[in-house]
Amino acid sequence: YTVKCCHEIKEVNPETLVMIASGITTGEDVYKVIVNGADGSGSTSGIINAPSRGDRVREMVEAELKAMMDRQLSIGRKHK
């Protein structure tokens, strides 16, 4: 779903930023949507409902950074 949605939006306008917010509760969720093409993710309920909000924010930010790096590496490999 995420890959197809992001691809179709970018076909219409490559400059449009895509945010997937539905179902995001963990860092793993953040990683998956970003590595699969989203430019950002929602996080409110995942943070509000976490046992430790600070820990959840750190987890999500780390996942976002890793996903962005992994996506760039993947794009780089495709262009070689």
PDB file of C-alpha atoms in Angstrom:
ATOM      1  CA  TYR A   1       0.000   0.000   0.000  1.00  0.00           C
ATOM      2  CA  THR A   2       2.667   2.554   1.033  1.00  0.00           C
ATOM      3  CA  VAL A   3       4.895   1.930  -1.980  1.00  0.00           C
ATOM      4  CA  LYS A   4       1.999   2.173  -4.454  1.00  0.00           C
ATOM      5  CA  CYS A   5       0.503   5.252  -2.788  1.00  0.00           C
ATOM      6  CA  CYS A   6       3.815   7.128  -2.664  1.00  0.00           C
ATOM      7  CA  HIS A   7       4.677   6.174  -6.242  1.00  0.00           C
ATOM      8  CA  GLU A   8       1.338   7.362  -7.611  1.00  0.00           C
ATOM      9  CA  ILE A   9       1.521  10.684  -5.766  1.00  0.00           C
ATOM     10  CA  LYS A  10       5.101  11.302  -6.931  1.00  0.00           C
ATOM     11  CA  GLU A  11       4.072  10.528 -10.533  1.00  0.00           C
ATOM     12  CA  VAL A  12       1.591  13.405 -10.390  1.00  0.00           C
ATOM     13  CA  ASN A  13       4.050  15.785  -8.736  1.00  0.00           C
ATOM     14  CA  PRO A  14       7.538  14.657  -7.642  1.00  0.00           C
ATOM     15  CA  GLU A  15       7.800  17.672  -5.336  1.00  0.00           C
ATOM     16  CA  THR A  16       4.786  16.659  -3.230  1.00  0.00           C
ATOM     17  CA  LEU A  17       5.803  15.418   0.207  1.00  0.00           C
ATOM     18  CA  VAL A  18       3.977  12.283   1.330  1.00  0.00           C
ATOM     19  CA  MET A  19       3.116  11.646   4.965  1.00  0.00           C
ATOM     20  CA  ILE A  20       1.704   8.320   6.114  1.00  0.00           C
ATOM     21  CA  ALA A  21       0.098   8.715   9.534  1.00  0.00           C
ATOM     22  CA  SER A  22      -2.286   5.801   9.903  1.00  0.00           C
ATOM     23  CA  GLY A  23      -1.219   3.004  12.243  1.00  0.00           C
ATOM     24  CA  ILE A  24       2.094   4.510  13.330  1.00  0.00           C
ATOM     25  CA  THR A  25       2.800   3.448  16.910  1.00  0.00           C
ATOM     26  CA  THR A  26       6.446   2.334  17.010  1.00  0.00           C
ATOM     27  CA  GLY A  27       9.824   3.125  15.539  1.00  0.00           C
ATOM     28  CA  GLU A  28       9.470   0.050  13.360  1.00  0.00           C
ATOM     29  CA  ASP A  29       6.290   1.522  11.853  1.00  0.00           C
ATOM     30  CA  VAL A  30       8.103   4.793  11.161  1.00  0.00           C
ATOM     31  CA  TYR A  31      10.989   2.926   9.529  1.00  0.00           C
ATOM     32  CA  LYS A  32       8.703   0.892   7.265  1.00  0.00           C
ATOM     33  CA  VAL A  33       6.729   3.804   5.823  1.00  0.00           C
ATOM     34  CA  ILE A  34       9.788   5.973   5.215  1.00  0.00           C
ATOM     35  CA  VAL A  35      11.998   3.283   3.727  1.00  0.00           C
ATOM     36  CA  ASN A  36       9.073   2.435   1.430  1.00  0.00           C
ATOM     37  CA  GLY A  37       8.761   5.957   0.050  1.00  0.00           C
ATOM     38  CA  ALA A  38       6.971   8.262   2.499  1.00  0.00           C
ATOM     39  CA  ASP A  39       8.665  11.543   3.377  1.00  0.00           C
ATOM     40  CA  GLY A  40       7.339  11.520   6.926  1.00  0.00           C
ATOM     41  CA  SER A  41       5.019   9.761   9.315  1.00  0.00           C
ATOM     42  CA  GLY A  42       2.490  10.514  11.994  1.00  0.00           C
ATOM     43  CA  SER A  43       3.299   9.612  15.562  1.00  0.00           C
ATOM     44  CA  THR A  44       0.885  11.248  17.999  1.00  0.00           C
ATOM     45  CA  SER A  45      -0.991   8.209  19.322  1.00  0.00           C
ATOM     46  CA  GLY A  46       2.195   6.147  19.398  1.00  0.00           C
ATOM     47  CA  ILE A  47       3.850   8.745  21.637  1.00  0.00           C
ATOM     48  CA  ILE A  48       0.834   9.588  23.798  1.00  0.00           C
ATOM     49  CA  ASN A  49       0.102   5.918  24.533  1.00  0.00           C
ATOM     50  CA  ALA A  50       3.721   4.825  25.084  1.00  0.00           C
ATOM     51  CA  PRO A  51       4.895   3.782  28.556  1.00  0.00           C
ATOM     52  CA  SER A  52       7.695   6.366  28.193  1.00  0.00           C
ATOM     53  CA  ARG A  53       6.976   9.192  25.767  1.00  0.00           C
ATOM     54  CA  GLY A  54      10.587  10.342  25.687  1.00  0.00           C
ATOM     55  CA  ASP A  55      11.836   6.849  24.861  1.00  0.00           C
ATOM     56  CA  ARG A  56       9.226   6.497  22.112  1.00  0.00           C
ATOM     57  CA  VAL A  57      10.211   9.833  20.559  1.00  0.00           C
ATOM     58  CA  ARG A  58      13.880   8.788  20.540  1.00  0.00           C
ATOM     59  CA  GLU A  59      12.965   5.411  19.032  1.00  0.00           C
ATOM     60  CA  MET A  60      10.929   7.063  16.280  1.00  0.00           C
ATOM     61  CA  VAL A  61      13.552   9.686  15.433  1.00  0.00           C
ATOM     62  CA  GLU A  62      16.286   7.044  15.264  1.00  0.00           C
ATOM     63  CA  ALA A  63      14.065   4.911  13.017  1.00  0.00           C
ATOM     64  CA  GLU A  64      13.379   7.883  10.746  1.00  0.00           C
ATOM     65  CA  LEU A  65      17.079   8.680  10.361  1.00  0.00           C
ATOM     66  CA  LYS A  66      17.964   5.037   9.673  1.00  0.00           C
ATOM     67  CA  ALA A  67      15.167   4.714   7.113  1.00  0.00           C
ATOM     68  CA  MET A  68      16.274   7.854   5.279  1.00  0.00           C
ATOM     69  CA  MET A  69      19.871   6.602   5.144  1.00  0.00           C
ATOM     70  CA  ASP A  70      18.802   3.118   4.012  1.00  0.00           C
ATOM     71  CA  ARG A  71      16.541   4.595   1.345  1.00  0.00           C
ATOM     72  CA  GLN A  72      19.359   6.771   0.010  1.00  0.00           C
ATOM     73  CA  LEU A  73      21.677   3.761  -0.116  1.00  0.00           C
ATOM     74  CA  SER A  74      19.021   1.796  -1.981  1.00  0.00           C
ATOM     75  CA  ILE A  75      18.521   4.610  -4.502  1.00  0.00           C
ATOM     76  CA  GLY A  76      22.280   4.859  -4.979  1.00  0.00           C
ATOM     77  CA  ARG A  77      22.533   1.127  -5.749  1.00  0.00           C
ATOM     78  CA  LYS A  78      19.742   1.387  -8.352  1.00  0.00           C
ATOM     79  CA  HIS A  79      21.625   4.123 -10.238  1.00  0.00           C
ATOM     80  CA  LYS A  80      24.860   2.154 -10.566  1.00  0.00           C
TER      81      LYS A  80
END
